[in-house]
Amino acid sequence: MEEQVSKILKNALQEIEQAKELKILEDVKVKYLGKKGELTALLKMMGGLSNEERPKMGSLVNSAKSEIEEKLEVKEMSLQSEELAKKLESERIDVTLPATKARRGSKHPLNRVIEEIEDLFVSMGYDVVSGPELETDEYCFERLNLPKGHPARDMQDSFYISPEYLLRTQTSAVQARTMMANKEKTPIRVIVPGKTFRREDDATHSHQFNQVEGLVVDENISFADLKGTLEIFMKHMLGENTELRFRPSYFPFTEPSYEVDVSCFKCGGKGCNLCKQTGWIELLGAGIVHPNVLKMNGYDPEKYSGFAFGTGLDRLAMFKYGITDIRLLYGNDIRFLTQFDRKD
Amino acid sequence: MILSTNFLKDYLDIEDIDVHELAEKMTKVGNEYDSCGKFIDTGKLVIGKVVSCKMHPDSDHLHVCQVDVGNKTLQIVCGAPNVREGLKVIVALDGTILPGGEIKKSMIRGQESNGMLCSIAELGLDNKFLREEDKAGIHELPEDAPIGEDPIKYMGWDDGVIDFDLTANRGDLLSILGMAYEVGAIYDKKVKPMDLTHKESGELKFDVKVNTENCKLFLAKKVDNITIKESPAEMKEKLMASGIRPINNVVDISNYVMLETGQPLHFYDADKLKSILEVRMAEENEKVTTLDGKERVLSSEDIVISDGKRAIGLAGVMGGLDTEITENTKNVIIESAIFNNVKIRRTSNKILRSEASNRFEKGLDPNRTYMAIERACHMLEKYADGTTKKGMAKYDDIEKDEKKIDITVTNINNILGTDISKEEIIDVFRKLDFKTETKASSETITVIVPTRRIDISIREDLIEEVGRIYGVDNVKGKVMLLPVKKGSYNKTVREIRNKMVNLGLNETLSYALVGKQDYNMFTNKDKEGIKVLTPLSEDRSYLRQSLITSLYRIYEYNKSHDLEDISIFELAKTFYKAGEEKYVEENKLACLMTGDYNLGLNTKKVDFYVIKGVAEELLDYLGYSGRYSFVQDKKICEDMHPGKTALISVNNDIVGMVGRVSPAICKEEVYVMEINLDKLLEKQVGKMKYKEISKFPTVKKDIAILIDEKVSAMDIQKVIKNGGGKLLQNSKVFDLYTGKGIPEGKKSIAFSIELGDNTKTLTDEIINETMNKITENLKSKFGAELRS
């Protein structure tokens, strides 16, 4: 009987070892440990043994049983993981195939620049305001110290739609509107980004373009304040190393007036094609609000002073993103638009 | 205005100033320039003398010349017909670069040539200044020209010239004198006086009459017995460097004095005039033939000069042909006047812009009007041997007094943000040659503004003067201390933009002006259009009434470049006319979608439900969830597919439209949407607020019904909602089927209905009761049958 146990054990272990699939292993289990299994049969025969032999054989059989069980379990686990691996392997996909995803939208470069400017000025306490694009002659010119027949109106050929109404030539029109709305009630600190229109269309001008206007009116506002503000503005937009050059100039709605150049961002001021070898690029018009403009729009020039500035956004956007042709900004070629689809 | 530094030197002692430095300094005080350099800028040239000139042995027109250039004698082959022995010439040596290219030593038909004898044209003189002889042959220098020296310098053609782009207010700088005061202020130099001296004899028997308020000052003098000849070389150089073509001494003097003083003059041939000059407005359709030989038809808005009977010239713009100075002119009437600048501007815009009209437009100094006429007499005596008649015919009704403006040191420093002392301020005005008066104890300075500076009329103008002469760079920038306050902007527009970008759309930027055929496309065409009075082109002549029209053109453009998957949007304004001088502009959002909506292997083509999804996403995001619906309506515009277009209604108010572009316009499936943001955003949205999550479970029940295919999902859901009452948490369509097994005209539609109660768990009884009510209602309302 002892021999029988060791033979069964030996066979069982061998079969377990050889089993290649879980199903076969299950058969092996039944063959030895099942109700009709070989080892089970031996246990049933124990009754016929002597009292002396019974415990001895019992422990022998039980130890064989537990060894088989143990091996079965180990083998089962190993077969299970093999089979899982096989199954998963068969499910392998090509991870380099294209993803299913939404198209990435994009913000127009001009509006990106507008948002950037808005954020900067809002952080300095400015309000962003807007006004009509179809403006009256009164607000676009007359309230800005440009009476009818003024020679400076030549500088901006306009799209009139009636004798009194035109497509605004400058966001400055909103200066007068803002002052008229406030009338000394509160200090003014606003910027006005928006569309403007002039009667010209060529390689460097678009009849529709964008400007941002700034206006500050309060007591004791000086040219030095204007200078400091524009330094922050331009350094923020074009880089910390940007230098500014103020040149006295003439605009009817400011006095004194200045044109503001920035050091060329392409060559850093050494001189290149972009800056026509001058090292400077003209970017802004600015000045101290003309007392007539203050007076006409409800502010006492003896008590209040202010500064105003304006700049073309199309050029800023072009500089910022290296866009070489203004027509691209209004061309709306999908291949252009989709390039502005990420964070700055 | 082109400034000749040679010319400037007549009135300012600036011998050693570099023209580029001058240009930069002028820029810093506010006078921008377009270009700056020498009048004639060539490589090195020398004055030579032709010591011998023989015919070229192998040519019938070339000459072989021996030319003395000072340190040596060179053999040069020359083809000009006027080359001859003894002639002083301009020689370009081997290696000299001229506008036409580099001059090189060469063999010309077997004869060595070591350079070139130059014509004026070859030096790069502007074509308009070339005379016949300059085109025909080499330039002949005077006999006393020094051999071996630089001929350009000898002729004064190394003159430094700056082409200024002046601001509209600085009419005073359209004169050498004005420039002299400006440059004098920069370099702290005094302007030299102008020589006006001349003899006068014999009585002037001439009269002037002014019959219009558009002329406040009109002067005339007479100079007799003039000799017409060529102007001296120096005068011609200054004129050419200033951009004016020399004609003869008398015509040149009128231009020369205009350049010097800024006052345009007009010279008449006195013998072609009667004894009077009259200024008046033209008759309607009155005709005058101007100097250029053209007959001009005038209106009552044009100022004319008449001989008492008929118009003989257009005041301030151009003289008449009948009275012009010719080679035979003996006696001259000089006119110096000031005309209304706005009238001159209108007339010159209509007829001709000239050096004269440009100056009249900007405004003139009446004291210069007097100065200029005296200066012209001086010049005519000096360069045309004329004798001036005693006296002057004049009409003078003009203000000539100098303005006095009080300003305080505080005024200046407050506006500039500086700390400039009173002494420094007074010194600025001294440099500008403005007189000042002040008391030692007072901080007020009275500035007497010379009449030449018509641009200065108020305190702020003086502050600008101090700022620019003191130096803009000397003002230190600072940031003002204002009360702390939060800035603000319209966040909603940006949120809409961000949402559209996040939904995968590309933002466009298009023109508000469109063509006549486009402006009211995709609208009901029931609003009046707005046309620009003077459009640049037909396709930019109307303001658009819809943004879709622009997006559709963008679609076409991209499609023509084989770009077919397009999802774009724009935020902009549209415009229409609401009545006489009443214009409405509206803020809108539009989008256009076509082709694949997503990327990957399994793409979804854009259809109505995709773009509707975009609309819903946006409306939900803005807080209008549950308040909008999509309605089909007969009023949908004819440019849309009537079966695949819906109006977007929020709070039962139409705010927009979404659907497919009519196949009559576009074969491809192109979907568009437009929302009027002014209308939408005026509908208030409550604050976002947390709602208690129910502790009790909800129950989902699915039902499928057979129903008339015309009944909309929305209408069915309304009935489900009524039936479910408070318990209805949600209902959604999850299946739609027509075709095999479904009777004609019917559809099978399935809903997933979610019921729940925040206060208790629903019993089966209540659930069944509710579901029964829903199905009963569907049955009674629509005759719907429950499918098992």
CSV table of N, CA, C and O in Angstrom, one decimal, chain B residues 578-639:
chain,number,residue,atom,x,y,z
B,578,ALA,N,-32.8,101.6,-39.7
B,578,ALA,CA,-34.1,101.5,-39.1
B,578,ALA,C,-35.0,102.6,-39.4
B,578,ALA,O,-36.1,102.7,-39.0
B,579,GLY,N,-34.4,103.6,-40.1
B,579,GLY,CA,-35.2,104.8,-40.4
B,579,GLY,C,-34.3,105.9,-40.8
B,579,GLY,O,-33.1,105.7,-40.9
B,580,GLU,N,-34.9,107.1,-41.0
B,580,GLU,CA,-34.1,108.2,-41.5
B,580,GLU,C,-33.0,108.5,-40.4
B,580,GLU,O,-33.3,108.8,-39.2
B,581,GLU,N,-31.7,108.4,-40.8
B,581,GLU,CA,-30.6,108.6,-39.9
B,581,GLU,C,-30.7,107.8,-38.6
B,581,GLU,O,-30.3,108.2,-37.5
B,582,LYS,N,-31.3,106.6,-38.8
B,582,LYS,CA,-31.4,105.7,-37.6
B,582,LYS,C,-30.7,104.4,-38.0
B,582,LYS,O,-31.2,103.7,-38.9
B,583,TYR,N,-29.6,104.1,-37.4
B,583,TYR,CA,-28.9,102.9,-37.8
B,583,TYR,C,-28.7,102.0,-36.6
B,583,TYR,O,-28.5,102.5,-35.5
B,584,VAL,N,-28.9,100.7,-36.8
B,584,VAL,CA,-28.8,99.8,-35.7
B,584,VAL,C,-27.6,98.9,-35.9
B,584,VAL,O,-27.4,98.4,-37.0
B,585,GLU,N,-26.8,98.7,-34.9
B,585,GLU,CA,-25.8,97.7,-35.0
B,585,GLU,C,-26.0,96.7,-33.9
B,585,GLU,O,-26.4,97.0,-32.8
B,586,GLU,N,-25.8,95.4,-34.3
B,586,GLU,CA,-26.1,94.3,-33.3
B,586,GLU,C,-24.9,93.4,-33.2
B,586,GLU,O,-24.2,93.1,-34.2
B,587,ASN,N,-24.6,93.0,-32.0
B,587,ASN,CA,-23.5,92.0,-31.7
B,587,ASN,C,-24.0,90.6,-32.0
B,587,ASN,O,-25.0,90.2,-31.5
B,588,LYS,N,-23.3,89.9,-32.8
B,588,LYS,CA,-23.7,88.5,-33.1
B,588,LYS,C,-22.6,87.5,-33.0
B,588,LYS,O,-21.4,87.9,-33.0
B,589,LEU,N,-23.0,86.3,-32.9
B,589,LEU,CA,-22.1,85.1,-33.0
B,589,LEU,C,-22.6,84.3,-34.2
B,589,LEU,O,-23.8,84.1,-34.3
B,590,ALA,N,-21.7,83.9,-35.1
B,590,ALA,CA,-22.2,83.0,-36.1
B,590,ALA,C,-21.2,81.9,-36.2
B,590,ALA,O,-20.0,82.0,-35.9
B,591,CYS,N,-21.6,80.7,-36.7
B,591,CYS,CA,-20.7,79.7,-37.0
B,591,CYS,C,-21.1,78.9,-38.2
B,591,CYS,O,-22.3,79.0,-38.6
B,592,LEU,N,-20.1,78.3,-38.9
B,592,LEU,CA,-20.4,77.6,-40.1
B,592,LEU,C,-19.6,76.3,-39.9
B,592,LEU,O,-18.4,76.3,-39.5
B,593,MET,N,-20.3,75.1,-40.2
B,593,MET,CA,-19.6,73.8,-40.1
B,593,MET,C,-19.9,72.9,-41.2
B,593,MET,O,-21.1,72.9,-41.7
B,594,THR,N,-18.9,72.2,-41.7
B,594,THR,CA,-19.1,71.3,-42.8
B,594,THR,C,-17.9,70.3,-42.8
B,594,THR,O,-16.9,70.5,-42.2
B,595,GLY,N,-18.2,69.1,-43.4
B,595,GLY,CA,-17.2,68.1,-43.4
B,595,GLY,C,-17.1,67.3,-42.1
B,595,GLY,O,-18.1,67.2,-41.4
B,596,ASP,N,-15.9,66.8,-41.8
B,596,ASP,CA,-15.7,66.0,-40.6
B,596,ASP,C,-15.7,66.9,-39.4
B,596,ASP,O,-15.1,67.9,-39.4
B,597,TYR,N,-16.4,66.5,-38.3
B,597,TYR,CA,-16.4,67.3,-37.1
B,597,TYR,C,-15.3,66.9,-36.2
B,597,TYR,O,-14.7,67.7,-35.6
B,598,ASN,N,-15.0,65.6,-36.2
B,598,ASN,CA,-13.9,65.2,-35.3
B,598,ASN,C,-12.8,64.5,-36.1
B,598,ASN,O,-12.9,64.3,-37.3
B,599,LEU,N,-11.7,64.2,-35.4
B,599,LEU,CA,-10.5,63.6,-36.0
B,599,LEU,C,-10.5,62.1,-35.6
B,599,LEU,O,-11.0,61.7,-34.6
B,600,GLY,N,-9.8,61.3,-36.4
B,600,GLY,CA,-9.6,59.9,-36.0
B,600,GLY,C,-10.1,59.0,-37.1
B,600,GLY,O,-10.5,59.5,-38.2
B,601,LEU,N,-10.2,57.7,-36.8
B,601,LEU,CA,-10.7,56.7,-37.8
B,601,LEU,C,-12.2,56.8,-38.0
B,601,LEU,O,-12.7,56.6,-39.1
B,602,ASN,N,-12.8,57.0,-36.8
B,602,ASN,CA,-14.3,57.0,-36.9
B,602,ASN,C,-14.8,58.4,-36.8
B,602,ASN,O,-15.0,59.0,-35.7
B,603,THR,N,-14.9,59.1,-38.0
B,603,THR,CA,-15.2,60.5,-37.9
B,603,THR,C,-16.7,60.6,-38.1
B,603,THR,O,-17.4,59.8,-38.6
B,604,LYS,N,-17.2,61.8,-37.6
B,604,LYS,CA,-18.6,62.1,-37.7
B,604,LYS,C,-18.7,63.3,-38.6
B,604,LYS,O,-18.0,64.3,-38.5
B,605,LYS,N,-19.5,63.1,-39.6
B,605,LYS,CA,-19.8,64.2,-40.6
B,605,LYS,C,-20.7,65.2,-39.9
B,605,LYS,O,-21.6,64.8,-39.2
B,606,VAL,N,-20.5,66.5,-40.1
B,606,VAL,CA,-21.3,67.5,-39.5
B,606,VAL,C,-22.7,67.3,-40.1
B,606,VAL,O,-22.9,67.2,-41.3
B,607,ASP,N,-23.7,67.3,-39.3
B,607,ASP,CA,-25.1,67.3,-39.7
B,607,ASP,C,-25.9,68.3,-38.9
B,607,ASP,O,-25.3,68.9,-38.0
B,608,PHE,N,-27.2,68.3,-39.1
B,608,PHE,CA,-28.0,69.3,-38.3
B,608,PHE,C,-27.8,69.1,-36.8
B,608,PHE,O,-27.6,70.1,-36.1
B,609,TYR,N,-27.7,67.8,-36.4
B,609,TYR,CA,-27.7,67.6,-34.9
B,609,TYR,C,-26.3,68.0,-34.3
B,609,TYR,O,-26.2,68.3,-33.1
B,610,VAL,N,-25.3,68.0,-35.1
B,610,VAL,CA,-23.9,68.4,-34.6
B,610,VAL,C,-24.0,69.9,-34.4
B,610,VAL,O,-23.6,70.3,-33.3
B,611,ILE,N,-24.5,70.7,-35.3
B,611,ILE,CA,-24.4,72.1,-35.1
B,611,ILE,C,-25.5,72.5,-34.1
B,611,ILE,O,-25.3,73.4,-33.3
B,612,LYS,N,-26.5,71.8,-34.0
B,612,LYS,CA,-27.5,72.0,-32.9
B,612,LYS,C,-26.8,71.8,-31.6
B,612,LYS,O,-27.1,72.5,-30.6
B,613,GLY,N,-26.0,70.7,-31.6
B,613,GLY,CA,-25.3,70.4,-30.3
B,613,GLY,C,-24.4,71.6,-29.9
B,613,GLY,O,-24.3,71.9,-28.7
B,614,VAL,N,-23.8,72.2,-30.9
B,614,VAL,CA,-22.9,73.4,-30.6
B,614,VAL,C,-23.7,74.5,-30.0
B,614,VAL,O,-23.4,75.1,-29.0
B,615,ALA,N,-24.9,74.7,-30.6
B,615,ALA,CA,-25.8,75.7,-30.1
B,615,ALA,C,-26.2,75.4,-28.6
B,615,ALA,O,-26.2,76.3,-27.8
B,616,GLU,N,-26.6,74.2,-28.4
B,616,GLU,CA,-27.0,73.8,-27.1
B,616,GLU,C,-25.9,73.9,-26.0
B,616,GLU,O,-26.1,74.4,-24.9
B,617,GLU,N,-24.7,73.4,-26.4
B,617,GLU,CA,-23.6,73.5,-25.6
B,617,GLU,C,-23.4,74.9,-25.1
B,617,GLU,O,-23.1,75.2,-23.9
B,618,LEU,N,-23.4,75.8,-26.0
B,618,LEU,CA,-23.2,77.2,-25.7
B,618,LEU,C,-24.3,77.8,-24.8
B,618,LEU,O,-24.0,78.4,-23.8
B,619,LEU,N,-25.6,77.5,-25.2
B,619,LEU,CA,-26.7,78.0,-24.4
B,619,LEU,C,-26.7,77.4,-23.0
B,619,LEU,O,-26.9,78.1,-22.0
B,620,ASP,N,-26.4,76.1,-22.9
B,620,ASP,CA,-26.3,75.5,-21.5
B,620,ASP,C,-25.2,76.2,-20.7
B,620,ASP,O,-25.4,76.5,-19.6
B,621,TYR,N,-24.1,76.4,-21.4
B,621,TYR,CA,-22.9,76.9,-20.7
B,621,TYR,C,-23.2,78.4,-20.2
B,621,TYR,O,-22.8,78.8,-19.1
B,622,LEU,N,-24.0,79.1,-21.0
B,622,LEU,CA,-24.3,80.5,-20.6
B,622,LEU,C,-25.5,80.5,-19.6
B,622,LEU,O,-25.8,81.6,-19.1
B,623,GLY,N,-26.0,79.3,-19.3
B,623,GLY,CA,-27.0,79.3,-18.2
B,623,GLY,C,-28.4,79.3,-18.6
B,623,GLY,O,-29.4,79.5,-17.9
B,624,TYR,N,-28.7,79.0,-19.9
B,624,TYR,CA,-30.0,79.0,-20.5
B,624,TYR,C,-30.6,77.6,-20.5
B,624,TYR,O,-31.7,77.4,-21.2
B,625,SER,N,-30.0,76.7,-19.9
B,625,SER,CA,-30.5,75.3,-19.9
B,625,SER,C,-32.0,75.3,-19.5
B,625,SER,O,-32.4,75.9,-18.6
B,626,GLY,N,-32.7,74.5,-20.4
B,626,GLY,CA,-34.2,74.4,-20.1
B,626,GLY,C,-35.0,75.6,-20.5
B,626,GLY,O,-36.2,75.5,-20.4
B,627,ARG,N,-34.4,76.6,-21.0
B,627,ARG,CA,-35.1,77.8,-21.4
B,627,ARG,C,-35.2,78.0,-22.9
B,627,ARG,O,-35.8,79.0,-23.4
B,628,TYR,N,-34.6,77.1,-23.6
B,628,TYR,CA,-34.6,77.3,-25.1
B,628,TYR,C,-35.2,76.2,-25.8
B,628,TYR,O,-35.4,75.1,-25.3
B,629,SER,N,-35.6,76.5,-27.1
B,629,SER,CA,-36.2,75.4,-27.9
B,629,SER,C,-35.8,75.7,-29.4
B,629,SER,O,-35.5,76.9,-29.7
B,630,PHE,N,-35.9,74.7,-30.2
B,630,PHE,CA,-35.6,74.8,-31.6
B,630,PHE,C,-37.0,74.7,-32.3
B,630,PHE,O,-37.6,73.6,-32.2
B,631,VAL,N,-37.4,75.7,-33.1
B,631,VAL,CA,-38.7,75.7,-33.7
B,631,VAL,C,-38.6,75.8,-35.2
B,631,VAL,O,-37.8,76.6,-35.7
B,632,GLN,N,-39.4,75.0,-35.9
B,632,GLN,CA,-39.4,75.1,-37.3
B,632,GLN,C,-40.5,76.0,-37.6
B,632,GLN,O,-41.6,76.0,-37.0
B,633,ASP,N,-40.3,76.9,-38.6
B,633,ASP,CA,-41.2,78.0,-38.8
B,633,ASP,C,-41.1,78.4,-40.3
B,633,ASP,O,-40.1,78.3,-41.0
B,634,LYS,N,-42.3,78.9,-40.8
B,634,LYS,CA,-42.4,79.3,-42.2
B,634,LYS,C,-41.5,80.5,-42.5
B,634,LYS,O,-41.2,80.8,-43.6
B,635,LYS,N,-41.2,81.3,-41.4
B,635,LYS,CA,-40.5,82.5,-41.6
B,635,LYS,C,-39.0,82.4,-41.9
B,635,LYS,O,-38.3,83.4,-42.0
B,636,ILE,N,-38.6,81.1,-42.0
B,636,ILE,CA,-37.1,80.9,-42.2
B,636,ILE,C,-36.7,81.4,-43.5
B,636,ILE,O,-37.4,81.3,-44.5
B,637,CYS,N,-35.5,82.1,-43.6
B,637,CYS,CA,-35.2,82.8,-44.8
B,637,CYS,C,-34.9,81.8,-46.0
B,637,CYS,O,-34.6,80.6,-45.8
B,638,GLU,N,-35.1,82.3,-47.2
B,638,GLU,CA,-35.0,81.5,-48.4
B,638,GLU,C,-33.6,80.9,-48.7
B,638,GLU,O,-33.5,80.1,-49.5
B,639,ASP,N,-32.6,81.5,-48.0
B,639,ASP,CA,-31.3,80.9,-48.3
B,639,ASP,C,-30.9,79.7,-47.5
B,639,ASP,O,-29.8,79.2,-47.5
